[in-house]
Coordinates of C-alpha atoms and ligand atoms in Angstrom, one line a residue:
M6 CA -72.4 78.3 -141.2
D7 CA -72.7 76.5 -144.5
V8 CA -75.6 77.8 -146.7
L9 CA -76.2 75.4 -149.5
I10 CA -78.5 76.9 -152.2
R11 CA -80.2 74.5 -154.7
P12 CA -82.3 75.5 -157.7
T13 CA -85.6 74.0 -156.5
A14 CA -87.3 72.8 -153.3
G15 CA -87.0 69.2 -154.6
A16 CA -83.3 69.5 -155.0
A17 CA -82.9 71.1 -151.6
V18 CA -84.9 68.2 -150.0
K19 CA -82.5 65.7 -151.7
V20 CA -79.4 67.3 -150.2
A21 CA -81.0 67.5 -146.7
A22 CA -82.1 63.8 -147.0
A23 CA -78.6 62.8 -148.1
L24 CA -77.1 64.6 -145.1
I25 CA -79.4 62.6 -142.8
D26 CA -78.7 59.4 -144.7
E27 CA -75.0 60.0 -144.3
T28 CA -75.4 60.5 -140.5
L29 CA -77.3 57.2 -140.1
R30 CA -74.8 55.2 -142.3
R31 CA -71.9 56.6 -140.3
K32 CA -73.6 56.1 -136.9
P33 CA -76.5 53.7 -137.1
E34 CA -77.5 54.4 -133.5
A35 CA -77.6 58.1 -134.2
V36 CA -80.1 60.2 -132.2
L37 CA -82.0 62.5 -134.7
G38 CA -83.7 65.7 -133.7
L39 CA -86.8 66.0 -135.9
A40 CA -89.1 68.8 -137.0
T41 CA -92.6 69.2 -138.3
G42 CA -94.3 71.6 -140.7
R43 CA -95.2 71.6 -144.4
T44 CA -91.6 71.9 -145.5
M45 CA -90.6 68.6 -143.9
E46 CA -93.3 66.5 -145.6
A47 CA -91.3 66.2 -148.8
L48 CA -88.1 65.4 -146.8
Y49 CA -89.8 62.6 -144.9
A50 CA -91.2 61.2 -148.2
E51 CA -87.6 61.1 -149.5
L52 CA -86.3 59.4 -146.4
V53 CA -89.1 56.8 -146.7
R54 CA -88.1 56.3 -150.4
R55 CA -84.4 55.8 -149.4
H56 CA -85.5 53.3 -146.7
R57 CA -87.6 51.3 -149.3
E58 CA -85.3 51.5 -152.3
E59 CA -81.8 52.1 -150.9
G60 CA -81.9 50.3 -147.6
L61 CA -81.6 53.3 -145.3
D62 CA -81.8 51.7 -141.9
F63 CA -83.5 53.3 -138.9
S64 CA -83.5 50.1 -136.7
R65 CA -80.9 51.4 -134.2
A66 CA -81.7 55.1 -134.4
G67 CA -83.6 57.2 -131.9
S68 CA -85.4 60.5 -132.2
F69 CA -86.5 63.6 -130.3
N70 CA -89.0 66.0 -131.8
L71 CA -88.7 69.7 -131.3
D72 CA -92.2 70.5 -130.1
E73 CA -95.8 69.6 -129.5
Y74 CA -99.0 71.5 -129.0
V75 CA -100.3 71.7 -125.4
G76 CA -103.6 69.9 -124.9
L77 CA -103.3 67.5 -128.0
S78 CA -102.8 63.8 -127.5
G79 CA -100.9 61.7 -130.0
E80 CA -104.2 60.4 -131.4
N81 CA -105.3 63.9 -132.5
V82 CA -104.6 64.3 -136.2
N83 CA -103.2 67.7 -135.6
S84 CA -100.7 66.6 -133.0
Y85 CA -97.0 66.5 -134.0
R86 CA -96.9 62.8 -132.7
Y87 CA -99.6 62.0 -135.2
Y88 CA -97.7 63.9 -137.9
M89 CA -94.5 62.0 -137.3
N90 CA -96.2 58.6 -137.3
F91 CA -98.1 59.5 -140.5
H92 CA -95.2 61.0 -142.5
L93 CA -92.2 58.9 -141.2
F94 CA -92.4 56.5 -138.3
D95 CA -95.1 54.2 -139.8
H96 CA -93.1 53.8 -143.0
V97 CA -89.6 53.1 -141.8
N98 CA -88.1 50.5 -139.5
I99 CA -87.6 52.8 -136.5
D100 CA -88.4 51.4 -133.0
K101 CA -91.2 53.7 -131.9
R102 CA -90.2 53.3 -128.3
R103 CA -87.1 55.3 -129.2
T104 CA -89.1 58.1 -130.9
R105 CA -89.9 60.9 -128.5
V106 CA -92.2 63.9 -128.7
P107 CA -93.0 66.1 -125.8
D108 CA -96.2 65.1 -124.0
G109 CA -98.8 67.7 -124.9
M110 CA -101.2 66.1 -122.4
T111 CA -98.9 66.5 -119.4
A112 CA -100.5 67.8 -116.2
D113 CA -97.3 69.7 -115.3
E114 CA -95.6 71.5 -118.2
A115 CA -92.5 72.6 -116.3
E116 CA -92.0 69.0 -115.1
E117 CA -92.4 67.7 -118.7
G118 CA -89.8 70.1 -119.9
A119 CA -87.3 69.0 -117.3
R120 CA -88.1 65.3 -118.0
Y121 CA -87.6 65.8 -121.8
E122 CA -84.2 67.5 -121.2
E123 CA -83.2 64.6 -119.0
E124 CA -84.3 62.0 -121.6
I125 CA -82.2 63.8 -124.2
R126 CA -79.2 63.7 -121.9
L127 CA -79.7 60.0 -121.1
A128 CA -79.8 59.2 -124.8
G129 CA -76.4 60.8 -125.2
G130 CA -77.5 64.0 -126.8
I131 CA -78.7 64.7 -130.3
D132 CA -76.4 64.0 -133.2
L133 CA -78.3 65.9 -135.9
Q134 CA -81.0 68.3 -135.3
L135 CA -83.3 69.1 -138.2
L136 CA -85.0 72.5 -138.2
G137 CA -87.5 74.5 -140.2
I138 CA -88.1 78.2 -139.8
G139 CA -91.4 79.9 -138.9
R140 CA -92.3 83.1 -140.7
D141 CA -91.5 85.0 -137.5
G142 CA -88.1 83.4 -137.3
H143 CA -88.9 80.7 -134.8
V144 CA -87.1 77.4 -134.6
G145 CA -89.2 74.8 -132.8
F146 CA -91.8 77.1 -131.2
N147 CA -89.2 79.5 -129.8
E148 CA -91.2 82.6 -130.6
P149 CA -89.6 86.1 -130.6
L150 CA -88.0 87.0 -127.2
S151 CA -87.2 83.4 -126.5
S152 CA -83.9 83.4 -124.6
L153 CA -81.0 82.1 -126.6
A154 CA -80.3 80.0 -123.4
S155 CA -83.8 78.7 -123.1
R156 CA -84.6 75.0 -122.4
T157 CA -87.6 72.8 -123.1
R158 CA -90.7 74.5 -121.7
S159 CA -94.2 75.7 -122.6
V160 CA -94.6 78.9 -124.6
S161 CA -97.5 81.1 -125.9
L162 CA -97.7 81.2 -129.6
T163 CA -97.7 84.5 -131.5
P164 CA -100.7 85.7 -133.5
E165 CA -98.4 85.2 -136.6
T166 CA -97.8 81.6 -135.8
M167 CA -101.5 81.0 -135.0
A168 CA -102.3 82.4 -138.5
Q169 CA -99.6 80.4 -140.2
N170 CA -100.6 77.0 -138.7
Q171 CA -104.4 77.4 -138.3
P172 CA -105.2 76.4 -141.9
L173 CA -103.8 72.9 -141.0
F174 CA -106.6 72.4 -138.5
D175 CA -110.0 71.2 -139.7
R176 CA -111.6 73.6 -137.3
P177 CA -109.1 76.6 -136.9
E178 CA -110.6 77.5 -133.5
E179 CA -109.3 74.2 -132.2
M180 CA -105.6 75.2 -132.7
P181 CA -104.0 75.3 -129.2
R182 CA -102.5 78.7 -128.2
R183 CA -99.5 77.1 -126.4
A184 CA -96.9 74.5 -127.1
L185 CA -94.1 72.7 -125.5
T186 CA -90.8 73.2 -127.3
M187 CA -87.1 72.5 -126.9
G188 CA -85.3 75.7 -126.0
V189 CA -82.8 77.5 -128.2
G190 CA -80.1 76.4 -125.7
T191 CA -81.3 72.8 -126.0
I192 CA -81.1 73.0 -129.8
L193 CA -77.6 74.6 -129.8
E194 CA -76.3 71.5 -127.9
A195 CA -77.0 69.2 -130.8
R196 CA -73.8 68.1 -132.5
R197 CA -74.9 69.3 -135.9
L198 CA -77.8 71.5 -137.0
L199 CA -79.6 71.1 -140.4
M200 CA -82.1 73.8 -141.3
L201 CA -84.2 73.2 -144.5
V202 CA -85.9 76.3 -145.9
T203 CA -88.0 76.5 -149.1
G204 CA -90.3 79.0 -150.8
E205 CA -90.3 82.7 -151.4
E206 CA -92.4 83.5 -148.3
K207 CA -89.3 82.5 -146.2
A208 CA -86.8 84.7 -148.1
E209 CA -86.9 87.7 -145.8
I210 CA -86.8 85.8 -142.5
L211 CA -84.0 83.5 -143.8
A212 CA -81.9 86.6 -144.6
A213 CA -82.5 88.0 -141.2
A214 CA -81.6 84.7 -139.5
V215 CA -78.5 84.0 -141.5
E216 CA -77.1 87.5 -142.2
G217 CA -78.7 89.6 -139.5
P218 CA -77.7 90.2 -135.9
V219 CA -77.9 87.3 -133.4
S220 CA -81.0 88.2 -131.6
A221 CA -83.8 86.7 -129.4
M222 CA -86.1 88.4 -131.8
V223 CA -85.2 85.8 -134.5
S224 CA -84.5 82.6 -132.7
A225 CA -83.1 81.0 -135.9
S226 CA -80.3 83.5 -135.8
A227 CA -78.9 81.4 -133.0
L228 CA -77.6 79.0 -135.7
Q229 CA -74.8 81.6 -136.1
L230 CA -73.5 80.5 -132.7
H231 CA -73.2 76.8 -133.6
P232 CA -69.9 75.5 -135.0
D233 CA -71.6 73.0 -137.4
A234 CA -74.8 74.5 -138.8
V235 CA -75.9 73.7 -142.3
V236 CA -78.7 75.6 -144.0
V237 CA -80.2 74.0 -147.2
A238 CA -82.4 76.5 -149.1
D239 CA -83.9 76.6 -152.5
E240 CA -83.3 79.7 -154.8
A241 CA -86.7 81.1 -153.8
A242 CA -85.9 81.1 -150.1
A243 CA -82.3 82.4 -150.8
A244 CA -83.5 85.3 -152.9
R245 CA -82.8 87.9 -150.2
L246 CA -79.3 86.7 -149.2
K247 CA -76.5 89.2 -149.9
T248 CA -74.1 86.3 -149.8
A249 CA -76.0 84.1 -152.3
G250 CA -73.3 84.4 -154.9
Y251 CA -70.6 83.3 -152.5
C252 CA -72.8 80.4 -151.2
R253 CA -73.4 79.1 -154.8
W254 CA -69.6 79.3 -155.5
M255 CA -68.8 77.6 -152.2
F256 CA -71.2 74.7 -153.0
E257 CA -69.7 74.2 -156.4
N258 CA -66.0 74.4 -155.3
D259 CA -65.6 73.2 -151.7
P260 CA -64.6 69.5 -151.8
R261 CA -66.8 68.9 -148.7
W262 CA -69.9 69.2 -150.8
A263 CA -68.6 67.4 -153.9
R264 CA -70.8 64.3 -153.4
F265 CA -73.9 66.4 -153.0
R266 CA -73.6 68.2 -156.3
A267 CA -75.0 65.5 -158.5
L268 CA -78.2 65.0 -156.5
Ligands
GLP16 C1 -94.2 75.0 -137.0 C2 -93.1 74.2 -136.3 C3 -91.7 74.7 -136.7 C4 -91.6 74.8 -138.2 C5 -92.6 75.7 -138.7 C6 -92.5 76.0 -140.2 O1 -94.4 76.2 -136.5 N1 -93.2 74.3 -134.9 O2 -90.8 73.8 -136.1 O3 -90.3 75.2 -138.5 O4 -93.9 75.2 -138.4 O5 -93.6 75.3 -140.9 P1 -93.7 75.2 -142.5 O6 -92.7 74.3 -142.9 O7 -95.1 74.7 -142.6 O8 -93.5 76.6 -143.0

């Protein structure tokens, strides 16, 4: 795993955006795995800026989002489909027919999970999967105890996740208690993983995910099993890493990261 530590959240976002930019320029028809959450808002703003000012082209790209709330339609402002349109899709030249989010209104959640998996397979798999991390260590909505081999399915959210995301709802009691999410096994099949983590409230869980044991208790720890996983963190989120000194040295000296140093 490569852990890239940048001084500020803004600088971390720039590196993450540059990695996505590089993927699209190398392979314009790339299939991106996308994530939601507060952390990603600045990243999508930077991708929109690169589209407008630097010609970053999404016209041949496709996407699959990690997750969606059960019971919310795409018109609901709290749905992840709405979030994606609002923060990214409405502002870049992506063909919306190639943007996929699990269907939160499905009548058959198990069937929707299987259908989503099949759609990913038919699209040729995911080239770059973007990930955030929940305070309980989840990626997507893979709450503690999610099997490291899990596939797209519906899950019950933990009280911690309910508390974390309820402030985003106008009426907190309207937050669904379940969600459809790609499984940890689904995520691990992406060709590259890119996790963006900012803020001191993520410091403890990031250390557990990156340096702790691989465990279903912290689904983000599954990144340790992936041959090409990149974590971009700001100093605040990296504060509890025992390996922070090594990671900073690696970023400054490894030629693979040379073009990202000046960002
Ligand atoms: C939600 C999403 C996760 C995301 C997490 C972090 O729970 N399902 O994919 O990683 O939020 O959110 P934030 O960036 O707001 O801390």
